[in-house]
Coordinates of C-alpha atoms in Angstrom, one line a residue:
X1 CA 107.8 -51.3 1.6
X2 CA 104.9 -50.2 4.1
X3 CA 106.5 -52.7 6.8
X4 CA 102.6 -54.9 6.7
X5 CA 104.8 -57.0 9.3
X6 CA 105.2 -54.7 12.1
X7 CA 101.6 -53.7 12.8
X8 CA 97.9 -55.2 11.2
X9 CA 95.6 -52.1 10.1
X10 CA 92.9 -55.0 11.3
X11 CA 90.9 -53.1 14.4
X12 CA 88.1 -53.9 17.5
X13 CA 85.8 -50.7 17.8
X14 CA 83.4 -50.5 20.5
X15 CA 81.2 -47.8 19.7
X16 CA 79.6 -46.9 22.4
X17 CA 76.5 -44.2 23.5
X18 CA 79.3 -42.3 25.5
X19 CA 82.7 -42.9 23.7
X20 CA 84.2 -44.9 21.0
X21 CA 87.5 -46.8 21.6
X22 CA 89.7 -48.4 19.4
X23 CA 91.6 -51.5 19.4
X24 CA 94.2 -52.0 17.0
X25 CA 95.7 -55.2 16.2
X26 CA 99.5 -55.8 17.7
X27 CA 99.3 -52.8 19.5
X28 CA 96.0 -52.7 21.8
X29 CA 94.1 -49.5 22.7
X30 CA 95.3 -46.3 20.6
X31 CA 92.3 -44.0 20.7
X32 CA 89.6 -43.6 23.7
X33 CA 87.6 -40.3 22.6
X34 CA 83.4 -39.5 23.0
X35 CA 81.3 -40.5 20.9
X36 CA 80.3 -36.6 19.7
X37 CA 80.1 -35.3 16.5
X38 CA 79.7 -31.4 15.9
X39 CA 78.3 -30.5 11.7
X40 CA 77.1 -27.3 10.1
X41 CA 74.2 -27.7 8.0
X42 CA 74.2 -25.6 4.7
X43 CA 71.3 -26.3 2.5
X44 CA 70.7 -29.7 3.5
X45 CA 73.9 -31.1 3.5
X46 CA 75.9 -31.7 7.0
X47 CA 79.7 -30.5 6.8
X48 CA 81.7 -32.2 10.1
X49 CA 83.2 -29.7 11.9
X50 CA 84.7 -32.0 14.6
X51 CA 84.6 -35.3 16.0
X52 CA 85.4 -36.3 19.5
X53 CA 86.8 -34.5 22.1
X54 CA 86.4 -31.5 20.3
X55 CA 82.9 -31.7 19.5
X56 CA 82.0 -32.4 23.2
X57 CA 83.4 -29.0 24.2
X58 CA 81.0 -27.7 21.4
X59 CA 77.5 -29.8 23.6
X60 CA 74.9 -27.2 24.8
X61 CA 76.9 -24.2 23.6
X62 CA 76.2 -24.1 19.6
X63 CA 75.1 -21.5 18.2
X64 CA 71.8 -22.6 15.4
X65 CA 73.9 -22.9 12.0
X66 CA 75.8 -25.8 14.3
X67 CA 74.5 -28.7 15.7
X68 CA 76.7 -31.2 17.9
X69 CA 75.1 -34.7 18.7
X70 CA 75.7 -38.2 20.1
X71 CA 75.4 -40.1 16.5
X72 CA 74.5 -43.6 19.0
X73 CA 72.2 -43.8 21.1
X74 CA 71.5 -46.6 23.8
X75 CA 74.2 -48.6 21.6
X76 CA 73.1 -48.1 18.4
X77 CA 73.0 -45.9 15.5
X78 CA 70.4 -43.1 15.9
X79 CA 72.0 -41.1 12.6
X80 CA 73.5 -43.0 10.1
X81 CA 75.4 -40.8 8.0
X82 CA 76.8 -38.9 11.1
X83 CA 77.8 -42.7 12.8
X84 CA 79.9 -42.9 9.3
X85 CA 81.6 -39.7 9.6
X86 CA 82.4 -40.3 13.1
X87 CA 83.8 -44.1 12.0
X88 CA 85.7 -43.0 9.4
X89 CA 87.1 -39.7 11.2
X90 CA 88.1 -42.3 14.1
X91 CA 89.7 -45.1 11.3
X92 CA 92.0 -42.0 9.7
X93 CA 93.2 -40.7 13.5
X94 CA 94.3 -44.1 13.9
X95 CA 95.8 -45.0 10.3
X96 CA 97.4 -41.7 9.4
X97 CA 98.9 -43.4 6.2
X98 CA 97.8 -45.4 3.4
X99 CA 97.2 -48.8 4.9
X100 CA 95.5 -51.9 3.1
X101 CA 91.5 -52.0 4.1
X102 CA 91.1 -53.4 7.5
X103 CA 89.2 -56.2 8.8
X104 CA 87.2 -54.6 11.6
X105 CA 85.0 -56.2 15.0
X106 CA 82.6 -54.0 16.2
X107 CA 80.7 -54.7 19.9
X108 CA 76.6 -54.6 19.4
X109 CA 74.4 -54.7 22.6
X110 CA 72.8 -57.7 22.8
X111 CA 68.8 -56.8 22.3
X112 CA 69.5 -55.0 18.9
X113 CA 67.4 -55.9 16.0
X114 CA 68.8 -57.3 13.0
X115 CA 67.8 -54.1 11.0
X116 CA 70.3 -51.8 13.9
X117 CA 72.9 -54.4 13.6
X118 CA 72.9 -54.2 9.6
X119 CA 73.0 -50.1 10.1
X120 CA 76.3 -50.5 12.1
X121 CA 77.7 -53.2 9.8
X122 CA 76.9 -51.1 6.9
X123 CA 78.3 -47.7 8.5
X124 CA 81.8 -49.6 9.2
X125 CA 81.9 -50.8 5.9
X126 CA 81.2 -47.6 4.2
X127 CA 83.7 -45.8 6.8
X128 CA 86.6 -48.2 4.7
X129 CA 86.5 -51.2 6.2
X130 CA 87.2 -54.7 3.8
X131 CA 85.1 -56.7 6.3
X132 CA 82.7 -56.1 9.5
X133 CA 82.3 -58.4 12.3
X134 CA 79.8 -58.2 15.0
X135 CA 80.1 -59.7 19.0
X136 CA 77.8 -59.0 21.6
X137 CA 78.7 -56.5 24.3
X138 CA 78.0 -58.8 26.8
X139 CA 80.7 -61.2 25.8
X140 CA 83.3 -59.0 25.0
X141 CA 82.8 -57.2 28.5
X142 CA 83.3 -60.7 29.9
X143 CA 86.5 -61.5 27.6
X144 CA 87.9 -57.9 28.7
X145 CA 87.3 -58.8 32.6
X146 CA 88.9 -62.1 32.0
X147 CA 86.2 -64.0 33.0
X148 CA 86.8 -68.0 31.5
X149 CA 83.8 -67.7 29.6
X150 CA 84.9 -71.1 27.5
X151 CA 84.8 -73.1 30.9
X152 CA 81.4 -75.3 31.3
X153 CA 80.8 -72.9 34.3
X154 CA 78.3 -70.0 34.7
X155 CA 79.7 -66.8 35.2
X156 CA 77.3 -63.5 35.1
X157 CA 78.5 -59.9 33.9
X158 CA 76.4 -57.0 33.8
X159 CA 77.9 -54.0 31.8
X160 CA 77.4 -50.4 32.2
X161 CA 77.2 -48.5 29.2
X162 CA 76.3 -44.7 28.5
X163 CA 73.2 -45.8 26.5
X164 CA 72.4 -49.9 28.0
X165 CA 73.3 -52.0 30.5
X166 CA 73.4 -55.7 29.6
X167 CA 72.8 -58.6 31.5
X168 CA 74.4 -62.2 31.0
X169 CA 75.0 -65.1 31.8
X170 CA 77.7 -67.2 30.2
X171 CA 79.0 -70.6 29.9
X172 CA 81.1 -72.3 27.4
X173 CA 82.0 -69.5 25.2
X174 CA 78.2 -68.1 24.6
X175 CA 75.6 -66.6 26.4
X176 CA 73.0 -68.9 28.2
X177 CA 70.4 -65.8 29.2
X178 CA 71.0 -61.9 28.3
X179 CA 68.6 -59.2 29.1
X180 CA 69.4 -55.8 27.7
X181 CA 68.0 -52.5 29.2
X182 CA 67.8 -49.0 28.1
X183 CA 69.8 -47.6 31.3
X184 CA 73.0 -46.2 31.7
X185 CA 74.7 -43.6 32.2
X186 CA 72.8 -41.1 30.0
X187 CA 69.7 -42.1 31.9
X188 CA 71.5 -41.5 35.4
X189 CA 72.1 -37.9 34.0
X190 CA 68.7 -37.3 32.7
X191 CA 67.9 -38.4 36.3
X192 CA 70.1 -35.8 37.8
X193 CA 68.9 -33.0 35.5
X194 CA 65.2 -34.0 36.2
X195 CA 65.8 -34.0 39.8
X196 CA 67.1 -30.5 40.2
X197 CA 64.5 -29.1 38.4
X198 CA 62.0 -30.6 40.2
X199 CA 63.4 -30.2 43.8
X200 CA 65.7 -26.7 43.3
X201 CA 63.8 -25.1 39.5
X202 CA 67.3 -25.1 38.8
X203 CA 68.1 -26.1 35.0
X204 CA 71.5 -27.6 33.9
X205 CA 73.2 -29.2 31.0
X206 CA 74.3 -33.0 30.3
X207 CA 78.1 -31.5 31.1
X208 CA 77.5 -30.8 34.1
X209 CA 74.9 -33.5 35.4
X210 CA 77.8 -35.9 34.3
X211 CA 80.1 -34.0 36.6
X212 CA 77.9 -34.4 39.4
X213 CA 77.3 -37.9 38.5
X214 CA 81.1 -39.0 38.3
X215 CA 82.0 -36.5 41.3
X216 CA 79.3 -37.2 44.1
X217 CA 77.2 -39.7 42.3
X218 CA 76.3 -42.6 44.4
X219 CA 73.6 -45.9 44.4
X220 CA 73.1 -45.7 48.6
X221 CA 72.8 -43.2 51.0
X222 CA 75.1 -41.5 53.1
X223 CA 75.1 -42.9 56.2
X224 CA 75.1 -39.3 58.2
X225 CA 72.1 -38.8 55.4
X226 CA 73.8 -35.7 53.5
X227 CA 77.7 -36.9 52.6
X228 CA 79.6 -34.7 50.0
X229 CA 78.8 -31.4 49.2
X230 CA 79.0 -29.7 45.3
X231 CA 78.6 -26.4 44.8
X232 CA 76.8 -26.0 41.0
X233 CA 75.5 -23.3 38.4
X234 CA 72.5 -23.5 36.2
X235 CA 69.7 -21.2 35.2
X236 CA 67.1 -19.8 37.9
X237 CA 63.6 -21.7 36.2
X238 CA 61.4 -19.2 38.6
X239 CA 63.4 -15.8 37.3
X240 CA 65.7 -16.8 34.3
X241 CA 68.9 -15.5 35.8
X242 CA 72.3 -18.2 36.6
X243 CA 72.5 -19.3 39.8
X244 CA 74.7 -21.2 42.2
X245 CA 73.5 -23.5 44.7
X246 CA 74.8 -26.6 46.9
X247 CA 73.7 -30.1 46.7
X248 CA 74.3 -33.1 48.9
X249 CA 75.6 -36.6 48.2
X250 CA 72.2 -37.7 50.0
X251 CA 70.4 -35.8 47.1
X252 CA 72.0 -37.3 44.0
X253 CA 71.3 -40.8 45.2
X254 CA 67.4 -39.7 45.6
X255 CA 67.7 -38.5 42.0
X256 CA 69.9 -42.0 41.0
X257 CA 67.4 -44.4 42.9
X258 CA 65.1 -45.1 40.1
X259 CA 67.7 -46.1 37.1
X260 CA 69.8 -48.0 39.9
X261 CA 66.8 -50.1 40.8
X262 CA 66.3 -50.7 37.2
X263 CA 69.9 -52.5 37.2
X264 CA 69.2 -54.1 40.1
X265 CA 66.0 -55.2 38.7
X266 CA 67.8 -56.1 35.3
X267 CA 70.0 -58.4 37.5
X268 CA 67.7 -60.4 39.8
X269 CA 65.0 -61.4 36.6
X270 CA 68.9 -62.7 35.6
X271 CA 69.5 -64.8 38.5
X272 CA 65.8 -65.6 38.3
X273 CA 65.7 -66.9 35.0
X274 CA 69.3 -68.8 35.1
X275 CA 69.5 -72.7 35.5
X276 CA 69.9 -74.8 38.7
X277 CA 73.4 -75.6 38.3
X278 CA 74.7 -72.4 36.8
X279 CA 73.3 -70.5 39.1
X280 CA 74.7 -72.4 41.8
X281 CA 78.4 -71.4 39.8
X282 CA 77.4 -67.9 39.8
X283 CA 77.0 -68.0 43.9
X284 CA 80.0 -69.2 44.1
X285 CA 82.0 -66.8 41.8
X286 CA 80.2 -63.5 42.3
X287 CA 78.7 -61.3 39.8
X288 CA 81.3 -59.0 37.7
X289 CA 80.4 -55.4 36.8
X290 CA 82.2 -53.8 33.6
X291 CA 81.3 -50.3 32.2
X292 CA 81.5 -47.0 32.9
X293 CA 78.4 -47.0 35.1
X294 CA 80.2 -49.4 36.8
X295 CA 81.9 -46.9 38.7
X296 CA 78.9 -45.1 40.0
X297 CA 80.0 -44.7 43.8
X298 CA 78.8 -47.8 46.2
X299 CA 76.9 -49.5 43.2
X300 CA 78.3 -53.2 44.3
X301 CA 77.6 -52.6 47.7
X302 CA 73.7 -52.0 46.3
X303 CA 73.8 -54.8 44.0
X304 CA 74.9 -56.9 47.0
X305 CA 72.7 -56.0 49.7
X306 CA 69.7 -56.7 46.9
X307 CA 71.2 -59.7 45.6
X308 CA 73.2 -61.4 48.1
X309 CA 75.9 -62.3 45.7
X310 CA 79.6 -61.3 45.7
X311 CA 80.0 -58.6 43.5
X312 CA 83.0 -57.1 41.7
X313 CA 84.2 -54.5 39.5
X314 CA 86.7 -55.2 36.9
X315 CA 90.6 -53.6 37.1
X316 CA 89.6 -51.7 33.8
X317 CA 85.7 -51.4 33.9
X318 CA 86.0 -48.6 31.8
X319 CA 87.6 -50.3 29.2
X320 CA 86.7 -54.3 29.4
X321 CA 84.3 -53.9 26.3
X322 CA 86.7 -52.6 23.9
X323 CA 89.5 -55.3 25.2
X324 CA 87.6 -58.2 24.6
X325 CA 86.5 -57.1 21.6
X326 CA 90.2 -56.8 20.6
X327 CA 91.3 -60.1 22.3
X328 CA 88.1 -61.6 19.6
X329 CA 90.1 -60.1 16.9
X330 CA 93.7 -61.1 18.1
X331 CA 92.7 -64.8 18.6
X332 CA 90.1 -64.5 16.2
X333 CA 90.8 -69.0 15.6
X334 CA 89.8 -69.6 19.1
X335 CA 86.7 -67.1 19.1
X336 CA 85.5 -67.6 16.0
X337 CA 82.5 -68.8 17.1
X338 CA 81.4 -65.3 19.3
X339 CA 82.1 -63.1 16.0
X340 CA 79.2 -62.9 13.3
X341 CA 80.7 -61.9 10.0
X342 CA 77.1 -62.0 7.9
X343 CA 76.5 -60.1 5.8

């Protein structure tokens, strides 16, 4: 009748700070959009004008009957009833027909509390779904990079979210040490905006600090001590007007060098913390990075000059978090142990 054969309606989501992707059973990733939702607000209610890529057209440009906001924020649910809207906008996109409830695995950072981990159980659940699974980010983003986390070896991922970056250290299908910290790639924009403020009283949005960021954006400094060029527009803080000005490579990894040394930090109180013999694996294999902050120009070379370790960053860094959350969910009997269906 519906041909239930062909494809499962069950589905991975990782929500993340920055974008949402999900994972669908049989058929792997089948939507990859930001995590942005643009409402109207008309006597206290919020009405969802649009979700996704739409809405991020619609950051910094709204006019005051609209608002358009990141519902997550450093990996978890900063406005409930938003984070719902956005799930269940994302569920429909995916399932544009009447399919059976699905069984869904969501990623969680590591460090959240029990009371953000029941908000995003309870927002999936609400958004349609039969039954909610948690993982932790860090061993999904380990799965993703094919890392063989179920070997009685120790292997260390850090991944590089928009909201966190999390720490880990794995052996034997679990994590043996996680640290999770509140910087990623939001704070490596905030960094950006902050800087050209301070150094040019030049004022510009999160669109445009992320260009910078993904454009020029680096964790070292040129060697010739300027590198790239970008020519930008803001708003003149001294006389109100736009204005366009040039920045350097050599500028952007001034403004970086503080949330970079904070992932550098992240990883050495890591290695500091890991036992003997694991660590002694983890020499041997390398470090792996996953995330989107991941590919922040010369950021392994960083981590390796601080570290001393191999380091690499996975084929699909970008997407290693929602993969392994979907390889959790397509051999659910072998991983049974790294889901948490509690309710």
């Amino acid at each position: 009748m519906w041909g239930f054969g062909l494809f499962s309606p069950d589905m991975a989501i990782d929500l993340g700070t920055a974008n949402t992707l999900v994972y669908v059973k049989g058929r792997g990733i089948v939507l990859s959009e930001p995590s942005v939702v643009a409402y109207h607000v008309k006597d206290g209610v919020k009405k969802v004008l649009a979700v996704g890529e739409d809405a991020k057209l619609m950051l910094g440009r709204t006019p005051g009957s609209i608002e358009a906001i990141r519902p997550m924020r450093e990996g978890v649910i900063a406005d409930f009833d938003v984070a719902e809207e956005m799930i269940k906008h994302f569920i429909r996109k995916v399932h544009k027909r009447s399919w059976p409830k699905p069984k869904i695995i969501v990623c969680v950072p590591h460090g959240a509390t029990p009371v953000e981990k029941r908000a995003i159980r309870q927002s999936v659940l609400s958004a349609g779904a039969k039954r909610a699974g948690l993982i932790a980010e860090p061993i999904a983003a380990a799965i993703g990079a094919g890392m063989p986390i179920t070997d009685p070896t120790g292997n260390m991922v850090v991944d590089i979210g928009g909201g966190t970056t999390e720490v880990a250290v794995l052996s034997l299908g679990d994590i043996v040490y996680a640290r999770s910290v509140r910087v990623g790639g939001d704070r490596m924009d905030e960094a950006i905006i902050s800087y050209l403020r301070r150094q040019h009283n030049l004022l510009v949005g999160e669109s445009t600090a992320e260009r910078i960021k993904t454009s020029i954006g680096t964790a070292r400094m040129p060697d010739d001590g300027r590198g790239q060029t970008m020519m930008i527009r803001g708003r003149d803080l001294l006389n109100g007007v736009p204005k366009e000005t040039e920045i350097t490579q050599a500028q952007i990894a001034e403004a970086l060098a503080e949330p970079v040394q904070q992932i550098c930090e992240a990883v050495m109180s890591a290695l500091e913390a890991t036992p003997p013999d694991l660590a002694a694996d983890i020499v041997d294999r390398g470090v792996m990075l996953t995330g989107g902050g991941a590919l922040l120009g010369e950021l392994d070379l960083a981590l390796r000059e601080q570290t001393g370790l191999a380091i690499s960053v996975a084929d699909e860094s970008l997407n290693c978090v929602a993969l392994g959350t979907g390889r959790a969910l397509e051999y659910e009997k072998q991983l049974r142990h790294v889901i948490d269906y509690d309710s």
